[in-house]
Amino acid sequence: MSTSVNWSELQPELIDSIAKKLKVHKDYIRFRAVCSNWRKSTPKTPKHLPCQLPWLMFPQTNNQSRQSHLRSFFSLSDNKIYRLSLPEASNIRRRCGSSHGWLVILEETPAVFVINPLTRVKHHLPPLHSFPNVTKFNFYDVGREYTLKTLEGEVYTCSLKEMRDSFIKKVVFSSSPSDENSDYYAIAILNQTGDLGYCKKGDSDWKFIDDAQSYCEDVVYHKGCFYAVSKYGTIAVCDVCRDLVNVSFIHTPLQVGGDMQYVVSLGDDLLLVTRYLELGFDVDQHQLDIFYKTTEFRVFKLVLDGSMWESVCKLDDWALFVGENSNSSMAFRASEFQGCKGNQIYFTDDYSEWNYDGANGDHDLGVYDLEDGSVVALPCYPRKFYNGRRWPPPIWITPSLL
């Protein structure tokens, strides 16, 4: 004689134990939607989930007004586009990429803030005029509101728009800003000087990391420290989580010939990803357009015993995401997520400084196969909606409810 089981009457401890084995956020949502008992037995915000596969945040399309509050996000896992109301990320503001699922936003004021697109929670970072090289800010001195000083003692001025557009290259967090019970640290790479600025949760000012200037290609938080890479692949290890900042250096043989460097944390290993570009020209309606195109990536693993980069020919099940996510570049096991393949590098436009209104719409993004060196386009990017107008490039952002 068979007996039926009422799954809705499972013990709460068992339901919670099963839920914690789920790795994908959409599966967790569907799990909680089964019945009221399953919802009551599991937390609404799943803190156990690993970092999710990034979404690609699109710029606004030609038929959207520049004040439109709707933004489109493409999910590789679902092969779907989601539209979210996000007025804080309109094209009149600059998006300094994302970190831990939070967008970093600059506008034509000194304010720097981060926002989670899913929860709409917002936090403020110290303002632009609090950087050590900004000596004066006067909102009424129109067109030259900021006064800055170089290391050589030269003084110059910048407008609100110039500071928004070119002062900061990217911001990277040590952890998600959502955790109210723990501190987080942020590193800002400055565009023109190559300085690294840092702040702690609750700070009112940015501080510079001494001796780390020029280690400004990329930064990743790895094993409790920020690892910053130079143009030639040398590393500055910055421990800012103490009263007295400590900086040490890993002097590897110089990596010459690449156009861009990324550092990626992959488990206990640290990877260096070198990007190669070629220059192209396009003549359209008697107008010369100069563009860049990614032709190759090379991957290396840091060998501390000997301070050298060891060439990596295969990533096996790992997929890398680099580009204007301006988050730390990311690594994922492809077998754990639908929509991506192992041994491939997913990239977006990262050499353009124009990640705000004013950029050429024909951006360099695609998927690089490390095995055969081929590059294929990301099928989700509808170029026909952007060509002919100047829009910011799309960026990676990891969806997170934390």
CSV table of N, CA and C in Angstrom, one decimal, residues 35 75 78 81 124 163 196 218 225 232 287 299 303 330 346:
chain,number,residue,atom,x,y,z
A,35,CYS,N,5.0,27.0,-1.1
A,35,CYS,CA,3.8,27.1,-0.2
A,35,CYS,C,4.2,28.0,1.0
A,75,SER,N,20.4,38.9,-18.4
A,75,SER,CA,20.8,37.7,-17.6
A,75,SER,C,21.3,36.6,-18.5
A,78,ASP,N,19.4,33.2,-17.6
A,78,ASP,CA,18.1,33.1,-18.1
A,78,ASP,C,17.9,33.4,-19.6
A,81,ILE,N,16.0,39.6,-20.7
A,81,ILE,CA,16.3,41.0,-20.4
A,81,ILE,C,15.3,41.4,-19.3
A,124,HIS,N,26.3,56.5,0.9
A,124,HIS,CA,27.2,57.5,0.4
A,124,HIS,C,28.6,57.2,0.8
A,163,MET,N,35.2,66.7,-13.2
A,163,MET,CA,35.5,65.8,-12.1
A,163,MET,C,34.6,64.6,-12.2
A,196,LEU,N,46.0,55.7,-5.6
A,196,LEU,CA,44.9,54.8,-5.0
A,196,LEU,C,44.4,55.5,-3.7
A,218,ASP,N,44.3,47.8,-12.3
A,218,ASP,CA,43.1,47.1,-11.8
A,218,ASP,C,43.4,46.8,-10.3
A,225,CYS,N,43.4,41.5,1.6
A,225,CYS,CA,44.2,42.7,1.2
A,225,CYS,C,43.7,43.1,-0.2
A,232,TYR,N,52.7,46.9,-16.1
A,232,TYR,CA,53.7,45.9,-16.5
A,232,TYR,C,53.5,44.6,-15.6
A,287,GLN,N,33.3,61.0,-42.5
A,287,GLN,CA,33.8,61.2,-41.2
A,287,GLN,C,34.7,60.1,-40.7
A,299,VAL,N,46.5,34.7,-20.1
A,299,VAL,CA,46.3,34.5,-18.7
A,299,VAL,C,47.5,33.9,-18.0
A,303,VAL,N,53.0,32.9,-9.1
A,303,VAL,CA,53.8,31.9,-8.4
A,303,VAL,C,54.6,32.7,-7.4
A,330,MET,N,36.0,39.0,-12.3
A,330,MET,CA,35.4,37.9,-11.6
A,330,MET,C,35.6,36.5,-12.3
A,346,TYR,N,34.6,36.5,-20.8
A,346,TYR,CA,33.6,37.4,-21.2
A,346,TYR,C,34.0,38.9,-21.0
